């Protein structure tokens, strides 16, 4: 059976995850509080929904606990990111990945049970630096 994903927050980060999952043929529900952003993903995702994910009733009505993997890609509104992640874990979502805005945010996300925390700018910087070093090693 195909894995079912939900992406919450359709900015550059969440949007690109959503596009890539759909491209790979996965079932993906795209969720954002901003209707314009939701409309942009209506043709890409299996379902695109306008919703505030800090509302537990909303998360329940979306049947979020039945998804295999939920990605919380809300960045700037740290409170919304934390509250959403906490409720996803409380509702029993097996795998939750969340985007952290800074080290404190990351620490809280881990404490409340996020299974995987990404720090896109920092992680990408690390990866690029590693590639530069290994390319240098090969060059000499
Ligand atoms: P990126 O850095 O990925 O480009 P961004 O800077 O556009 O993102 P962020 O603040 O990181 O914006 O938020 C990402 C998305 O999360 C936005 O599209 C925003 O509308 C959405 N979002 C914020 N709060 C909520 C919420 N409570 N429920 C659902 N979506 C939300």
PDB file of C-alpha atoms and ligand atoms in Angstrom:
ATOM      1  CA  UNK A   1       0.000   0.000   0.000  1.00  0.00           C
ATOM      2  CA  UNK A   2       1.138   3.525  -0.819  1.00  0.00           C
ATOM      3  CA  UNK A   3       2.265   5.682   2.094  1.00  0.00           C
ATOM      4  CA  UNK A   4       0.045   8.649   2.840  1.00  0.00           C
ATOM      5  CA  UNK A   5       1.668  11.989   3.644  1.00  0.00           C
ATOM      6  CA  UNK A   6       0.309  15.313   4.867  1.00  0.00           C
ATOM      7  CA  UNK A   7       2.261  18.554   4.552  1.00  0.00           C
ATOM      8  CA  UNK A   8       1.260  21.421   6.849  1.00  0.00           C
ATOM      9  CA  UNK A   9       2.541  24.819   5.705  1.00  0.00           C
ATOM     10  CA  UNK A  10       3.018  25.456   2.006  1.00  0.00           C
ATOM     11  CA  UNK A  11       5.856  27.998   1.956  1.00  0.00           C
ATOM     12  CA  UNK A  12       9.030  27.359  -0.072  1.00  0.00           C
ATOM     13  CA  UNK A  13      10.060  24.441   2.177  1.00  0.00           C
ATOM     14  CA  UNK A  14       6.685  22.704   2.615  1.00  0.00           C
ATOM     15  CA  UNK A  15       5.723  23.500  -0.975  1.00  0.00           C
ATOM     16  CA  UNK A  16       8.817  21.864  -2.367  1.00  0.00           C
ATOM     17  CA  UNK A  17       8.290  18.754  -0.193  1.00  0.00           C
ATOM     18  CA  UNK A  18       4.713  18.577  -1.426  1.00  0.00           C
ATOM     19  CA  UNK A  19       5.750  18.891  -5.088  1.00  0.00           C
ATOM     20  CA  UNK A  20       8.435  16.254  -4.737  1.00  0.00           C
ATOM     21  CA  UNK A  21       6.178  13.744  -2.934  1.00  0.00           C
ATOM     22  CA  UNK A  22       3.519  14.174  -5.616  1.00  0.00           C
ATOM     23  CA  UNK A  23       6.172  13.821  -8.331  1.00  0.00           C
ATOM     24  CA  UNK A  24       7.227  10.517  -6.716  1.00  0.00           C
ATOM     25  CA  UNK A  25       3.631   9.311  -7.011  1.00  0.00           C
ATOM     26  CA  UNK A  26       2.812   9.556  -3.285  1.00  0.00           C
ATOM     27  CA  UNK A  27      -0.587  10.394  -1.814  1.00  0.00           C
ATOM     28  CA  UNK A  28      -0.193  13.820  -0.246  1.00  0.00           C
ATOM     29  CA  UNK A  29      -2.610  16.126   1.513  1.00  0.00           C
ATOM     30  CA  UNK A  30      -1.520  19.796   1.356  1.00  0.00           C
ATOM     31  CA  UNK A  31      -2.687  21.988   4.250  1.00  0.00           C
ATOM     32  CA  UNK A  32      -2.255  25.712   4.905  1.00  0.00           C
ATOM     33  CA  UNK A  33      -4.132  28.457   6.745  1.00  0.00           C
ATOM     34  CA  UNK A  34      -3.675  30.711   3.704  1.00  0.00           C
ATOM     35  CA  UNK A  35      -6.229  30.038   0.978  1.00  0.00           C
ATOM     36  CA  UNK A  36      -4.078  31.423  -1.859  1.00  0.00           C
ATOM     37  CA  UNK A  37      -1.285  28.993  -0.979  1.00  0.00           C
ATOM     38  CA  UNK A  38      -3.764  26.110  -0.785  1.00  0.00           C
ATOM     39  CA  UNK A  39      -5.127  26.956  -4.246  1.00  0.00           C
ATOM     40  CA  UNK A  40      -1.614  26.792  -5.699  1.00  0.00           C
ATOM     41  CA  UNK A  41      -1.378  23.142  -4.623  1.00  0.00           C
ATOM     42  CA  UNK A  42      -4.883  22.029  -5.597  1.00  0.00           C
ATOM     43  CA  UNK A  43      -3.648  20.522  -8.843  1.00  0.00           C
ATOM     44  CA  UNK A  44      -0.504  18.971  -7.360  1.00  0.00           C
ATOM     45  CA  UNK A  45      -1.695  17.304  -4.144  1.00  0.00           C
ATOM     46  CA  UNK A  46      -4.254  14.517  -3.759  1.00  0.00           C
ATOM     47  CA  UNK A  47      -6.226  16.906  -1.499  1.00  0.00           C
ATOM     48  CA  UNK A  48      -5.565  20.572  -0.704  1.00  0.00           C
ATOM     49  CA  UNK A  49      -7.218  21.953   2.411  1.00  0.00           C
ATOM     50  CA  UNK A  50      -7.408  25.397   3.985  1.00  0.00           C
ATOM     51  CA  UNK A  51      -7.204  24.878   7.761  1.00  0.00           C
ATOM     52  CA  UNK A  52      -5.687  26.179  10.986  1.00  0.00           C
ATOM     53  CA  UNK A  53      -3.814  23.179  12.349  1.00  0.00           C
ATOM     54  CA  UNK A  54      -3.534  24.659  15.859  1.00  0.00           C
ATOM     55  CA  UNK A  55      -7.200  23.712  16.283  1.00  0.00           C
ATOM     56  CA  UNK A  56      -7.446  20.133  17.562  1.00  0.00           C
ATOM     57  CA  UNK A  57     -10.996  19.707  16.216  1.00  0.00           C
ATOM     58  CA  UNK A  58      -9.764  20.619  12.741  1.00  0.00           C
ATOM     59  CA  UNK A  59      -6.936  18.070  12.920  1.00  0.00           C
ATOM     60  CA  UNK A  60      -9.378  15.369  14.033  1.00  0.00           C
ATOM     61  CA  UNK A  61     -11.839  16.213  11.272  1.00  0.00           C
ATOM     62  CA  UNK A  62      -9.041  15.823   8.710  1.00  0.00           C
ATOM     63  CA  UNK A  63      -8.466  12.287  10.007  1.00  0.00           C
ATOM     64  CA  UNK A  64      -4.833  13.241  10.521  1.00  0.00           C
ATOM     65  CA  UNK A  65      -4.044  10.221  12.710  1.00  0.00           C
ATOM     66  CA  UNK A  66      -4.507   7.934   9.717  1.00  0.00           C
ATOM     67  CA  UNK A  67      -1.586   9.463   7.817  1.00  0.00           C
ATOM     68  CA  UNK A  68       1.715   7.592   7.817  1.00  0.00           C
ATOM     69  CA  UNK A  69       3.885  10.688   7.917  1.00  0.00           C
ATOM     70  CA  UNK A  70       3.032  14.321   8.630  1.00  0.00           C
ATOM     71  CA  UNK A  71       5.467  17.150   7.886  1.00  0.00           C
ATOM     72  CA  UNK A  72       5.082  20.380   9.877  1.00  0.00           C
ATOM     73  CA  UNK A  73       6.613  23.051   7.650  1.00  0.00           C
ATOM     74  CA  UNK A  74       5.439  26.087   9.609  1.00  0.00           C
ATOM     75  CA  UNK A  75       8.468  28.255  10.391  1.00  0.00           C
ATOM     76  CA  UNK A  76       7.940  31.832  11.510  1.00  0.00           C
ATOM     77  CA  UNK A  77       4.992  31.169  13.787  1.00  0.00           C
ATOM     78  CA  UNK A  78       6.903  29.051  16.300  1.00  0.00           C
ATOM     79  CA  UNK A  79       3.893  28.778  18.602  1.00  0.00           C
ATOM     80  CA  UNK A  80       1.735  27.353  15.790  1.00  0.00           C
ATOM     81  CA  UNK A  81       4.519  24.924  14.834  1.00  0.00           C
ATOM     82  CA  UNK A  82       4.901  23.668  18.431  1.00  0.00           C
ATOM     83  CA  UNK A  83       1.184  23.401  19.088  1.00  0.00           C
ATOM     84  CA  UNK A  84       0.555  21.559  15.814  1.00  0.00           C
ATOM     85  CA  UNK A  85       3.420  19.110  16.421  1.00  0.00           C
ATOM     86  CA  UNK A  86       2.282  18.443  19.994  1.00  0.00           C
ATOM     87  CA  UNK A  87      -1.297  17.703  18.939  1.00  0.00           C
ATOM     88  CA  UNK A  88      -0.206  15.466  16.064  1.00  0.00           C
ATOM     89  CA  UNK A  89       1.765  13.326  18.500  1.00  0.00           C
ATOM     90  CA  UNK A  90      -1.068  13.368  21.061  1.00  0.00           C
ATOM     91  CA  UNK A  91      -3.503  12.240  18.366  1.00  0.00           C
ATOM     92  CA  UNK A  92      -1.208   9.304  17.633  1.00  0.00           C
ATOM     93  CA  UNK A  93       0.442  10.212  14.315  1.00  0.00           C
ATOM     94  CA  UNK A  94       3.274   7.696  13.970  1.00  0.00           C
ATOM     95  CA  UNK A  95       5.825   9.845  12.185  1.00  0.00           C
ATOM     96  CA  UNK A  96       6.061  13.623  12.481  1.00  0.00           C
ATOM     97  CA  UNK A  97       8.844  15.647  10.866  1.00  0.00           C
ATOM     98  CA  UNK A  98       9.073  19.309  11.769  1.00  0.00           C
ATOM     99  CA  UNK A  99      11.008  22.295  10.526  1.00  0.00           C
ATOM    100  CA  UNK A 100      12.905  24.271  13.188  1.00  0.00           C
ATOM    101  CA  UNK A 101      13.601  27.960  12.929  1.00  0.00           C
ATOM    102  CA  UNK A 102      16.426  27.989  15.484  1.00  0.00           C
ATOM    103  CA  UNK A 103      18.166  25.788  18.083  1.00  0.00           C
ATOM    104  CA  UNK A 104      15.628  26.509  20.857  1.00  0.00           C
ATOM    105  CA  UNK A 105      12.752  25.685  18.556  1.00  0.00           C
ATOM    106  CA  UNK A 106      14.507  22.435  17.617  1.00  0.00           C
ATOM    107  CA  UNK A 107      14.994  21.517  21.284  1.00  0.00           C
ATOM    108  CA  UNK A 108      11.303  22.030  22.074  1.00  0.00           C
ATOM    109  CA  UNK A 109      10.181  20.090  18.991  1.00  0.00           C
ATOM    110  CA  UNK A 110      12.321  17.118  20.060  1.00  0.00           C
ATOM    111  CA  UNK A 111      11.071  17.305  23.654  1.00  0.00           C
ATOM    112  CA  UNK A 112       7.413  17.171  22.599  1.00  0.00           C
ATOM    113  CA  UNK A 113       8.017  14.110  20.461  1.00  0.00           C
ATOM    114  CA  UNK A 114       8.842  15.184  16.891  1.00  0.00           C
ATOM    115  CA  UNK A 115      10.406  12.114  15.273  1.00  0.00           C
ATOM    116  CA  UNK A 116      12.597  14.097  12.935  1.00  0.00           C
ATOM    117  CA  UNK A 117      13.601  17.757  13.059  1.00  0.00           C
ATOM    118  CA  UNK A 118      15.049  19.608  10.096  1.00  0.00           C
ATOM    119  CA  UNK A 119      16.821  22.903  10.114  1.00  0.00           C
ATOM    120  CA  UNK A 120      16.909  23.536   6.348  1.00  0.00           C
ATOM    121  CA  UNK A 121      19.421  26.400   6.129  1.00  0.00           C
ATOM    122  CA  UNK A 122      21.828  24.852   8.647  1.00  0.00           C
ATOM    123  CA  UNK A 123      21.517  21.314   7.249  1.00  0.00           C
ATOM    124  CA  UNK A 124      22.043  22.535   3.682  1.00  0.00           C
ATOM    125  CA  UNK A 125      25.036  24.660   4.732  1.00  0.00           C
ATOM    126  CA  UNK A 126      26.612  21.599   6.403  1.00  0.00           C
ATOM    127  CA  UNK A 127      26.001  19.418   3.372  1.00  0.00           C
ATOM    128  CA  UNK A 128      27.469  21.970   0.961  1.00  0.00           C
ATOM    129  CA  UNK A 129      30.561  22.428   3.178  1.00  0.00           C
ATOM    130  CA  UNK A 130      31.040  18.614   3.347  1.00  0.00           C
ATOM    131  CA  UNK A 131      30.754  18.390  -0.437  1.00  0.00           C
ATOM    132  CA  UNK A 132      33.284  21.195  -0.848  1.00  0.00           C
ATOM    133  CA  UNK A 133      35.758  19.412   1.422  1.00  0.00           C
ATOM    134  CA  UNK A 134      35.332  16.039  -0.292  1.00  0.00           C
ATOM    135  CA  UNK A 135      35.606  17.650  -3.731  1.00  0.00           C
ATOM    136  CA  UNK A 136      38.848  19.269  -2.569  1.00  0.00           C
ATOM    137  CA  UNK A 137      40.166  15.921  -1.392  1.00  0.00           C
ATOM    138  CA  UNK A 138      39.409  14.446  -4.807  1.00  0.00           C
ATOM    139  CA  UNK A 139      40.977  17.453  -6.574  1.00  0.00           C
ATOM    140  CA  UNK A 140      44.394  16.977  -4.976  1.00  0.00           C
TER     141      UNK A 140
HETATM  142  P1  LIG B   1       9.313  29.140   3.809  1.00  0.00           P
HETATM  143  O1  LIG B   1      10.461  29.599   4.668  1.00  0.00           O
HETATM  144  O2  LIG B   1       9.187  27.653   3.738  1.00  0.00           O
HETATM  145  O3  LIG B   1       9.236  29.807   2.479  1.00  0.00           O
HETATM  146  P2  LIG B   1       7.396  31.089   4.683  1.00  0.00           P
HETATM  147  O4  LIG B   1       8.504  32.021   5.094  1.00  0.00           O
HETATM  148  O5  LIG B   1       6.559  31.430   3.521  1.00  0.00           O
HETATM  149  O6  LIG B   1       7.973  29.606   4.560  1.00  0.00           O
HETATM  150  P3  LIG B   1       6.430  30.285   7.247  1.00  0.00           P
HETATM  151  O7  LIG B   1       6.167  31.269   8.322  1.00  0.00           O
HETATM  152  O8  LIG B   1       7.598  29.387   7.424  1.00  0.00           O
HETATM  153  O9  LIG B   1       6.371  30.998   5.851  1.00  0.00           O
HETATM  154  O10 LIG B   1       5.098  29.414   7.135  1.00  0.00           O
HETATM  155  C1  LIG B   1       4.944  28.428   6.170  1.00  0.00           C
HETATM  156  C2  LIG B   1       3.463  28.261   5.893  1.00  0.00           C
HETATM  157  O11 LIG B   1       2.781  27.843   7.071  1.00  0.00           O
HETATM  158  C3  LIG B   1       2.771  29.545   5.418  1.00  0.00           C
HETATM  159  O12 LIG B   1       2.231  29.329   4.117  1.00  0.00           O
HETATM  160  C4  LIG B   1       1.689  29.790   6.461  1.00  0.00           C
HETATM  161  O13 LIG B   1       0.483  30.300   5.890  1.00  0.00           O
HETATM  162  C5  LIG B   1       1.471  28.383   7.050  1.00  0.00           C
HETATM  163  N1  LIG B   1       0.914  28.425   8.397  1.00  0.00           N
HETATM  164  C6  LIG B   1       1.252  29.263   9.417  1.00  0.00           C
HETATM  165  N2  LIG B   1       0.499  29.036  10.490  1.00  0.00           N
HETATM  166  C7  LIG B   1      -0.361  28.008  10.171  1.00  0.00           C
HETATM  167  C8  LIG B   1      -1.402  27.312  10.865  1.00  0.00           C
HETATM  168  N3  LIG B   1      -1.719  27.610  12.124  1.00  0.00           N
HETATM  169  N4  LIG B   1      -2.081  26.321  10.223  1.00  0.00           N
HETATM  170  C9  LIG B   1      -1.751  26.002   8.940  1.00  0.00           C
HETATM  171  N5  LIG B   1      -0.777  26.628   8.224  1.00  0.00           N
HETATM  172  C10 LIG B   1      -0.099  27.618   8.826  1.00  0.00           C
END
